[in-house]
mmCIF file of C-alpha atoms in Angstrom:
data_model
loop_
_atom_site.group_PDB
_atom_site.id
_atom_site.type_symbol
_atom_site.label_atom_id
_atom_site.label_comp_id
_atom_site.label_asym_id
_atom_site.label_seq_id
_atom_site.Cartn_x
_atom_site.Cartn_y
_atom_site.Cartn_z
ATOM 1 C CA UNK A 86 87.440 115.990 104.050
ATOM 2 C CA UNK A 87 89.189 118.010 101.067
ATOM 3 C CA UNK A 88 90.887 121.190 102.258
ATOM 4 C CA UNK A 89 91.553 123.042 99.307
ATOM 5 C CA UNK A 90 89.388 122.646 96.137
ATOM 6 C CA UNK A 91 91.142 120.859 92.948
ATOM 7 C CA UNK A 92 91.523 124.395 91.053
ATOM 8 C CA UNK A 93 93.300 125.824 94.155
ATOM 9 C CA UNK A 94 95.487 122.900 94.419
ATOM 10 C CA UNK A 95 96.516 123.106 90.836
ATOM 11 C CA UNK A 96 97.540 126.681 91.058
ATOM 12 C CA UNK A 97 99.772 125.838 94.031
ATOM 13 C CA UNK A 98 101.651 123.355 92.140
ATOM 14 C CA UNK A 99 102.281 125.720 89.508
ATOM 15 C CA UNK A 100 103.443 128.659 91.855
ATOM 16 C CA UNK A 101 105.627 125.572 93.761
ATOM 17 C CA UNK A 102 106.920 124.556 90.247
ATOM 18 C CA UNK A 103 108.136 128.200 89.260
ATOM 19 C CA UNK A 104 109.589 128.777 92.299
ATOM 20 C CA UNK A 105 111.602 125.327 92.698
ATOM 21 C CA UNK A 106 112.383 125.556 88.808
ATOM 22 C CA UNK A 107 114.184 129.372 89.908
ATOM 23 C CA UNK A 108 115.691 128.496 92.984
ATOM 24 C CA UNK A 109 117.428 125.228 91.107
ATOM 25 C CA UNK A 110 119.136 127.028 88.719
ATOM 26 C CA UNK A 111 120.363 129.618 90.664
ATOM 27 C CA UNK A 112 121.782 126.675 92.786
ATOM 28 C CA UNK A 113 123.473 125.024 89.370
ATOM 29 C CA UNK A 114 124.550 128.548 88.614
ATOM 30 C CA UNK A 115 126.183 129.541 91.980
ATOM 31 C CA UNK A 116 127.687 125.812 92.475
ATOM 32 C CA UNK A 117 129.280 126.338 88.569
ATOM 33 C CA UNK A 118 130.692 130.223 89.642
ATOM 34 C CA UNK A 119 131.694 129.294 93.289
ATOM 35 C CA UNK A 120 132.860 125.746 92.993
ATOM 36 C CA UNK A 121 130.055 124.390 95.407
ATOM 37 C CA UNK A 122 126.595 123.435 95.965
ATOM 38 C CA UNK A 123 124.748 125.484 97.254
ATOM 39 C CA UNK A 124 121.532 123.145 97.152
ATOM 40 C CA UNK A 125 121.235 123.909 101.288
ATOM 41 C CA UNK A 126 119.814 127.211 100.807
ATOM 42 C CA UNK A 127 116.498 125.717 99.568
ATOM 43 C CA UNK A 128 115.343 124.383 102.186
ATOM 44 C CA UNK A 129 111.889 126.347 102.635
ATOM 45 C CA UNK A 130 110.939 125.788 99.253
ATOM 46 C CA UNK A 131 111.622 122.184 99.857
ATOM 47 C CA UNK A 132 109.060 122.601 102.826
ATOM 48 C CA UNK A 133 107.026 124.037 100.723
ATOM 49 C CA UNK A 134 107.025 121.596 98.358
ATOM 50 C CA UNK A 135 107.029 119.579 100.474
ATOM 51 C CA UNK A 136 103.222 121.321 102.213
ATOM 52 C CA UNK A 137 101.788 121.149 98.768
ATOM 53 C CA UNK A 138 102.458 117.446 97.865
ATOM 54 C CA UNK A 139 100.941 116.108 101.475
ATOM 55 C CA UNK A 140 97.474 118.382 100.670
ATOM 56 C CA UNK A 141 97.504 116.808 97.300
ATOM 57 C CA UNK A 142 98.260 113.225 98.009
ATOM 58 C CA UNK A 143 95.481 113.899 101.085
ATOM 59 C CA UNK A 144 93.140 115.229 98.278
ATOM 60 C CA UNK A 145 93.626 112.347 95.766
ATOM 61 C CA UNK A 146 92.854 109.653 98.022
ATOM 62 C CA UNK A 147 90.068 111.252 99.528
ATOM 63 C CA UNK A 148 88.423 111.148 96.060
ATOM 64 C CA UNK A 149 86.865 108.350 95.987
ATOM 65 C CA UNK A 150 85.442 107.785 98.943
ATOM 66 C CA UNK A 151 82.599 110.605 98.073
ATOM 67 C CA UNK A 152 79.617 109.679 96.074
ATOM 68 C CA UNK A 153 79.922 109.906 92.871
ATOM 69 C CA UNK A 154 76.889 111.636 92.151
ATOM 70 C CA UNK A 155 77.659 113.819 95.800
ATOM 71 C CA UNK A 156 77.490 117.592 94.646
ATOM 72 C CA UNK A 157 79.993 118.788 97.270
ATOM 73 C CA UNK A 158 82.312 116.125 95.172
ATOM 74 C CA UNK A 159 81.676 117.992 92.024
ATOM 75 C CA UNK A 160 82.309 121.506 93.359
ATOM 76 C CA UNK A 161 84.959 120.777 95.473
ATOM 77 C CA UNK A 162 87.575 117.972 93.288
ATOM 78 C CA UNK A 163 85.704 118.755 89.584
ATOM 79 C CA UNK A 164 88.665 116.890 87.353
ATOM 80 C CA UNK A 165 91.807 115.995 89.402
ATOM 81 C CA UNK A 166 93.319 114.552 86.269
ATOM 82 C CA UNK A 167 94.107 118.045 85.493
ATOM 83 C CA UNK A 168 96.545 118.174 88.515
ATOM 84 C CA UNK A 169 98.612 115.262 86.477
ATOM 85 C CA UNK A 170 100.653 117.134 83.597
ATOM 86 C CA UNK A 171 102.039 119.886 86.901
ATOM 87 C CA UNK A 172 102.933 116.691 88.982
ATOM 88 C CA UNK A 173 105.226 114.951 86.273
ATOM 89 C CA UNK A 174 106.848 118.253 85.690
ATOM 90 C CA UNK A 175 107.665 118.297 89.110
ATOM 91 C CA UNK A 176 108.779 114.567 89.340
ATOM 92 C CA UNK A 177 111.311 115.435 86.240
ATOM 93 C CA UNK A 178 112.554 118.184 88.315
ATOM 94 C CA UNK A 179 112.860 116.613 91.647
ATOM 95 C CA UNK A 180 114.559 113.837 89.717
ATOM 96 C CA UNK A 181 116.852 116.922 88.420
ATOM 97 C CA UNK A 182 118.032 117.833 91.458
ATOM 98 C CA UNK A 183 118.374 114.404 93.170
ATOM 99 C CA UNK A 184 120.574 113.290 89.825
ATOM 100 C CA UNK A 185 123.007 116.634 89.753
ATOM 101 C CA UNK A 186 123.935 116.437 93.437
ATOM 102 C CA UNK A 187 128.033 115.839 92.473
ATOM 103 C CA UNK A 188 128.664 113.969 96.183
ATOM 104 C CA UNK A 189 127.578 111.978 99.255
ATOM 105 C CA UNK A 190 128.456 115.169 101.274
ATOM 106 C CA UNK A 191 125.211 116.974 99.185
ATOM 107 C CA UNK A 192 123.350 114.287 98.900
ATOM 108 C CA UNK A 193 122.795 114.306 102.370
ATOM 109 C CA UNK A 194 121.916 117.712 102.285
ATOM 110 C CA UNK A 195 119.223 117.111 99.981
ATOM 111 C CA UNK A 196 117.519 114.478 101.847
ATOM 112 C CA UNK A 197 114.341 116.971 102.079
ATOM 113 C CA UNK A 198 114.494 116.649 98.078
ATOM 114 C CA UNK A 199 114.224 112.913 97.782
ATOM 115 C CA UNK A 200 111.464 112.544 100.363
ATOM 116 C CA UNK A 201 109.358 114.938 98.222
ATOM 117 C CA UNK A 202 110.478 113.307 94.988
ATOM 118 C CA UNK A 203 109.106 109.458 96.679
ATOM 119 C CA UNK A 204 105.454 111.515 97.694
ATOM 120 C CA UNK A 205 105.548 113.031 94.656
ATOM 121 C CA UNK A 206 105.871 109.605 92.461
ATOM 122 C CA UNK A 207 103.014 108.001 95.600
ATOM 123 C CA UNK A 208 100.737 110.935 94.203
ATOM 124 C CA UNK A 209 101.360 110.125 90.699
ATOM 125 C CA UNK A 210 100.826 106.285 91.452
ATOM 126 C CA UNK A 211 96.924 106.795 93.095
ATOM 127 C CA UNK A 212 96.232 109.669 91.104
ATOM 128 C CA UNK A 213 96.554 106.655 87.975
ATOM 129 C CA UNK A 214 95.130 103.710 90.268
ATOM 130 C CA UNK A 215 91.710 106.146 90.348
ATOM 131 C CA UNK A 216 91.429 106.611 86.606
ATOM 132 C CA UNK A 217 93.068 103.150 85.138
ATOM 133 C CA UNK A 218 89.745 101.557 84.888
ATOM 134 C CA UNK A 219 88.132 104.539 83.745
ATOM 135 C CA UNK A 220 86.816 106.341 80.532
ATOM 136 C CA UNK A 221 89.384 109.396 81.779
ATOM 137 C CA UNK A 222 92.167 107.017 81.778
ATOM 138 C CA UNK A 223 93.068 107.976 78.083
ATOM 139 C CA UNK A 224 92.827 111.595 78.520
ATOM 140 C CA UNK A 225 95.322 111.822 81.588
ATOM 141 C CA UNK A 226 97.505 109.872 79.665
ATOM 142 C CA UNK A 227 97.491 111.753 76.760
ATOM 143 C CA UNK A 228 98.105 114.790 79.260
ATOM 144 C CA UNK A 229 100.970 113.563 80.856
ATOM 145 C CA UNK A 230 102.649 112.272 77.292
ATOM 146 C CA UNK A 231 102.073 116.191 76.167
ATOM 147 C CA UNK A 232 104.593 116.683 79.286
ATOM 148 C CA UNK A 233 106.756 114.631 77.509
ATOM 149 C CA UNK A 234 106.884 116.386 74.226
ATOM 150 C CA UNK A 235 107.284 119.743 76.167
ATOM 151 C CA UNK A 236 110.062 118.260 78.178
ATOM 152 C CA UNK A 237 111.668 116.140 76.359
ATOM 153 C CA UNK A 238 110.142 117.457 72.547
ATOM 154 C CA UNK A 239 109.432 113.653 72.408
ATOM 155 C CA UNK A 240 106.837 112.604 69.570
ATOM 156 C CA UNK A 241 106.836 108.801 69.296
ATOM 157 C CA UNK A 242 108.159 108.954 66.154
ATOM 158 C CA UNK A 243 111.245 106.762 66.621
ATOM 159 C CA UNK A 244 109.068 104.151 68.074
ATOM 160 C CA UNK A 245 110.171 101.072 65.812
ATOM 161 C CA UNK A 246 106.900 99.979 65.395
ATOM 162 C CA UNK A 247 103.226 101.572 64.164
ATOM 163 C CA UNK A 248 100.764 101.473 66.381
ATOM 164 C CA UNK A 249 97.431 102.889 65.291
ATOM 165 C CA UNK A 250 95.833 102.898 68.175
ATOM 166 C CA UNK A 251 96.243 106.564 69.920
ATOM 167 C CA UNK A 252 95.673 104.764 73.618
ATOM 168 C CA UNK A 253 97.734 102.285 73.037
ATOM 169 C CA UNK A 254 100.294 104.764 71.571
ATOM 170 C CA UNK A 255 100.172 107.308 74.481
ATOM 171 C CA UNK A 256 100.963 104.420 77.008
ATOM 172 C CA UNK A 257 103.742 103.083 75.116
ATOM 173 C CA UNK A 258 105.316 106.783 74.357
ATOM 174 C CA UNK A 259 104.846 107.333 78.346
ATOM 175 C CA UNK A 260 106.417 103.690 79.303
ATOM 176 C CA UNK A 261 109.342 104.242 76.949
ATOM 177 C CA UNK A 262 110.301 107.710 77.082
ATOM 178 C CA UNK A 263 109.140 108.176 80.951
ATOM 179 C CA UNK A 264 108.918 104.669 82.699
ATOM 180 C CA UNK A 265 111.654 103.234 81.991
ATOM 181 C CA UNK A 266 114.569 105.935 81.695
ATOM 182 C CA UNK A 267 113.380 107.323 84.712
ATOM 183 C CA UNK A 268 113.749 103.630 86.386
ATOM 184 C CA UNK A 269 117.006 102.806 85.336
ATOM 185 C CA UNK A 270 118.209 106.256 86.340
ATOM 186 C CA UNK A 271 116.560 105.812 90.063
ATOM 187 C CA UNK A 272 118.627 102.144 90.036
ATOM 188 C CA UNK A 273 122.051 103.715 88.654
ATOM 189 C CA UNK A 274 121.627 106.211 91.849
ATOM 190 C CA UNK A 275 120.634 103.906 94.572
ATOM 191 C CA UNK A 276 117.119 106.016 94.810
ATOM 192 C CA UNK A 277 115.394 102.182 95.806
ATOM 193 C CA UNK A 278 112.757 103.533 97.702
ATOM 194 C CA UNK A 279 111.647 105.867 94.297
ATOM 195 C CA UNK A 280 112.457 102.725 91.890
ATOM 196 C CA UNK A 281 110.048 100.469 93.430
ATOM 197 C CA UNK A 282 106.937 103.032 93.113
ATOM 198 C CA UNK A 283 107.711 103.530 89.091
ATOM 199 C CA UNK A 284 108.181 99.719 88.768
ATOM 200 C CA UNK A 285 104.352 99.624 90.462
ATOM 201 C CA UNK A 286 103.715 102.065 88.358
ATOM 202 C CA UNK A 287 105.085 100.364 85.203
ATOM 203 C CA UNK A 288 103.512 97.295 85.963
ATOM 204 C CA UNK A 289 99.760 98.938 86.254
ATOM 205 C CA UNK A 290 100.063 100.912 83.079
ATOM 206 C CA UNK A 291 102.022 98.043 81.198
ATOM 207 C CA UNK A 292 99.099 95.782 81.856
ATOM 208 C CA UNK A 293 96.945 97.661 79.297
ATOM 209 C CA UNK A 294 99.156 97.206 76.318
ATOM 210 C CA UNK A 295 98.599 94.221 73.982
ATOM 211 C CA UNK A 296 100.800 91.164 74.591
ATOM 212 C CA UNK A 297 103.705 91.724 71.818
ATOM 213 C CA UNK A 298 104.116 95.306 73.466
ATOM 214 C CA UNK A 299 104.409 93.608 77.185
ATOM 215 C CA UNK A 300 106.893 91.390 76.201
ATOM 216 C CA UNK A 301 109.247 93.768 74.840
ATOM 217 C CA UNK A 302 109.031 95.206 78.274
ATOM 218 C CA UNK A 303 109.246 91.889 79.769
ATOM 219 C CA UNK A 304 112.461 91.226 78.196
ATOM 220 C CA UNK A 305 113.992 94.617 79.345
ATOM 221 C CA UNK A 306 113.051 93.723 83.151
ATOM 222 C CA UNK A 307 114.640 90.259 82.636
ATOM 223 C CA UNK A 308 117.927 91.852 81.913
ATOM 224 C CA UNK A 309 117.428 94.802 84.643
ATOM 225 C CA UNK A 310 117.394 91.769 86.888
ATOM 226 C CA UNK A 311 120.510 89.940 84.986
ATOM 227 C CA UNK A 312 122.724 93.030 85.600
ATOM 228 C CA UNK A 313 121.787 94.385 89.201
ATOM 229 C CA UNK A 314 122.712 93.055 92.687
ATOM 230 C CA UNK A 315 120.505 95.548 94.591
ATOM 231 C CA UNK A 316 119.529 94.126 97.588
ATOM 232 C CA UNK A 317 116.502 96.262 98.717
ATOM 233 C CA UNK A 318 114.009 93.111 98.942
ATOM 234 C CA UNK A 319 110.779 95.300 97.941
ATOM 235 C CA UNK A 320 112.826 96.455 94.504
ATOM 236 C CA UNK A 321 113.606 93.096 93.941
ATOM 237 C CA UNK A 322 110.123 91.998 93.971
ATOM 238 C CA UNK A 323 108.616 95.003 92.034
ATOM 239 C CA UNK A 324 111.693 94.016 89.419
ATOM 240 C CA UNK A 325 110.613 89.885 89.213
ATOM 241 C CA UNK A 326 107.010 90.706 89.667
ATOM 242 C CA UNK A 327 107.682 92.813 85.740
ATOM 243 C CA UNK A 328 109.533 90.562 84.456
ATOM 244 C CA UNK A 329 107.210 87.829 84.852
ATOM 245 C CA UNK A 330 104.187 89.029 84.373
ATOM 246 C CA UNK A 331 105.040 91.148 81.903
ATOM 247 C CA UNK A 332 107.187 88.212 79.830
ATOM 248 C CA UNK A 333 104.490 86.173 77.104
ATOM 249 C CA UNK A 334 104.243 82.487 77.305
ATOM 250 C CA UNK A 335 106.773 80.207 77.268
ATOM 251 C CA UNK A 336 109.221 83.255 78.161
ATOM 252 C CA UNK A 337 107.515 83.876 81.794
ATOM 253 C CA UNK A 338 108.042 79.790 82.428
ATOM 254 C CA UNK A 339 111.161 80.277 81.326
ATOM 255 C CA UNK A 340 112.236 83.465 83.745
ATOM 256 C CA UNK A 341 110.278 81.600 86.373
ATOM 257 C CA UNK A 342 112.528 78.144 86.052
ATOM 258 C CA UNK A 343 115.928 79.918 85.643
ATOM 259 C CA UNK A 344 115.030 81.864 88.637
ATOM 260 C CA UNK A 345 113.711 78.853 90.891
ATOM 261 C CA UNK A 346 116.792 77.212 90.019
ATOM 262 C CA UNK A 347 118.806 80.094 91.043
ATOM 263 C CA UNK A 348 116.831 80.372 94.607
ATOM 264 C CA UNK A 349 117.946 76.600 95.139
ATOM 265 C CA UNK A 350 121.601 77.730 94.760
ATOM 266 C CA UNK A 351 121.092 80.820 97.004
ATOM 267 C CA UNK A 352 119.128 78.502 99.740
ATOM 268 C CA UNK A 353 121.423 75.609 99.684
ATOM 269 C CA UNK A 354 120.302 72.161 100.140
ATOM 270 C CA UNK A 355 121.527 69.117 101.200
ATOM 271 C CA UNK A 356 124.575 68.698 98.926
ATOM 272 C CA UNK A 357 125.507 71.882 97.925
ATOM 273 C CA UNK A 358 126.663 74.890 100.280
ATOM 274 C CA UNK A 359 124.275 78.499 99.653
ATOM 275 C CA UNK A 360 126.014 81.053 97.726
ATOM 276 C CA UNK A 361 125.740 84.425 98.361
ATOM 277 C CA UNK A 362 124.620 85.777 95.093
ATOM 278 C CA UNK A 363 123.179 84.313 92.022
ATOM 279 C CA UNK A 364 125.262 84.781 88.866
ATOM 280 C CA UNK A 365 122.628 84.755 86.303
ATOM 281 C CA UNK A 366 120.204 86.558 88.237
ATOM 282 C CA UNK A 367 122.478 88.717 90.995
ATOM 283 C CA UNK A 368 119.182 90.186 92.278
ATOM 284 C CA UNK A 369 118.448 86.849 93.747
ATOM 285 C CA UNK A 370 120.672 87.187 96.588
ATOM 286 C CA UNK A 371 120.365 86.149 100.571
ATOM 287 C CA UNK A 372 118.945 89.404 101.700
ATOM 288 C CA UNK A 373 115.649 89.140 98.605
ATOM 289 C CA UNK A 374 116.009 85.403 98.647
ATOM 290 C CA UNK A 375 112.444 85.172 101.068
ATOM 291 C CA UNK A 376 110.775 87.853 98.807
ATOM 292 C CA UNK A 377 111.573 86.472 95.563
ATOM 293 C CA UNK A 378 109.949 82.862 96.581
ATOM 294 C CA UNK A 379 107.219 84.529 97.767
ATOM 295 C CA UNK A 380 106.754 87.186 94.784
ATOM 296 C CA UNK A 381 107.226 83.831 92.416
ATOM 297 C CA UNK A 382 104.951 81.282 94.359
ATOM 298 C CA UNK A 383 102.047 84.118 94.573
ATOM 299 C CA UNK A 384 102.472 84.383 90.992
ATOM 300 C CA UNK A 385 101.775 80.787 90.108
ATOM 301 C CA UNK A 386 99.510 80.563 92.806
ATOM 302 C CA UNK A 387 97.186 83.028 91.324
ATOM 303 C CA UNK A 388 98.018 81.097 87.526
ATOM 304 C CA UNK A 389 96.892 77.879 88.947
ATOM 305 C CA UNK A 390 93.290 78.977 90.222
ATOM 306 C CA UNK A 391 92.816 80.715 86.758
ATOM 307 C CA UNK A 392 93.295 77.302 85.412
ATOM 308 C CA UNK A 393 91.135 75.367 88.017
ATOM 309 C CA UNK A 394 88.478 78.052 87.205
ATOM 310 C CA UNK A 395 88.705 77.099 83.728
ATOM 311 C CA UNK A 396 89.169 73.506 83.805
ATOM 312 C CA UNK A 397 85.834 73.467 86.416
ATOM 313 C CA UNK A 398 83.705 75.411 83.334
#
């Protein structure tokens, strides 16, 4: 059961947001004046944050599991989409933080930061899996790409293409301008744990954009995977898993092949000795070898019954 109503909760995040917002740049500010970081002083408000984000992830998945027509579901979570625009705010801060830290020495100080920043982003992720098939789905979207204009004064303008469609539009805006910056950003830091809930992210929102859109997409996760060697297995698989389902025939045979072929290298075989790393493709590599044949054979797997479905009618 809920313990705070949806209003309550959304109030909290806003007080929480304030506070954090303050306490961070008096931490820039003193680190600038005194030559350090003094990042270690917020710890309570990290618990705090910290508080908030477990009674809201609690809140979001207990959601659905009420009635829909249950009148205690009404009065007590009325329109949790509303909790979405204060969430991304705080993402965008938490990201702040996590990205200004100057050394390993800090970083490990702010350990409390990054743990809140990986709930926060798991909140985000459900709080999107509840609406995406839904008639609300357009309206928190449109929500959290307001977010963007605040933040960022963003207006989908420089978009190089028109798209008429304001859904479509608002997806693309929050994909382009949120999405993927944010992605490469948690990558360039070593954040893997963060990176593979936006690329789960990316890939449910992604799905609901026409194909030329996905491609484009599908092209920049092809070359996320040509230019990494991360090693975290479950970013690996989040990476492939856009890149080929976001790619449009005969790309995603294409980034399927050149990847096969670079699993035989990795795996060795009869004749030839395993490398280490793939050069085309450095994410295939010994330690995400087993995850990328399984991410790849589920893939096809689920491509082949389509077919046999078809085929059968």
């Amino acid at each position: 059961m809920p313990l705070l109503a949806t209003s309550t909760i959304n109030q909290l995040l806003q007080t929480t947001l304030g506070l954090y917002n303050a306490k961070f740049s008096n931490a820039i500010a003193t680190s600038q004046s005194l030559g350090q970081s003094s990042f270690n002083k917020n710890t309570s408000c990290s618990n705090i944050i910290s508080f908030v984000l477990n009674i809201l992830l609690c809140h979001i998945r207990s959601c659905p599991v009420l009635v829909r027509d249950d009148p205690f579901k009404t009065f007590i979570y009325g329109d949790i989409k509303i909790l979405g625009p204060q969430l991304l705010k705080l993402i965008l801060l938490l990201k702040s933080v996590q990205s200004s830290v100057p050394n390993e020495k800090n970083k490990s100080r702010i350990e409390g930061q990054r743990d809140n920043l990986h709930q926060a982003l798991i909140c985000l992720k459900d709080m999107l899996m509840i609406y995406l098939q839904g008639p609300h789905f357009a309206q928190l979207l449109e929500d959290l790409v307001s977010v963007c204009i605040t933040e960022y004064g963003f207006d989908g303008e420089n978009v190089t293409y028109v798209i008429n469609d304001p859904k479509i539009k608002n997806i693309e805006i929050f994909v382009v301008k949120i999405l993927k910056p944010l992605l490469s950003e948690l990558l360039a830091i070593s954040s893997l744990r963060e990176a593979e809930v936006f690329g789960d992210i990316m890939l449910m929102i992604t799905n609901k954009l026409p194909c030329q859109l996905r491609n484009s997409h599908g092209s920049w996760a092809t070359q996320i995977c040509k230019s990494n060697g991360i090693k975290d297995s479950k970013v690996v698989r989040s990476l492939v898993l856009l890149a080929f389902q976001l790619s449009s025939p005969p790309d995603d045979l294409i980034f399927a092949q050149d990847v096969a072929i670079e699993l035989c290298k990795v795996t060795g075989s009869a004749s030839d000795d395993p490398v280490e790393m793939s050069e085309l493709y450095p994410v295939v590599n010994k330690d995400t070898s087993i995850a990328v044949i399984i991410c790849i054979l589920q893939s096809v797997e689920a491509i082949i019954c389509d077919v046999d479905w078809a085929i059968r009618k």
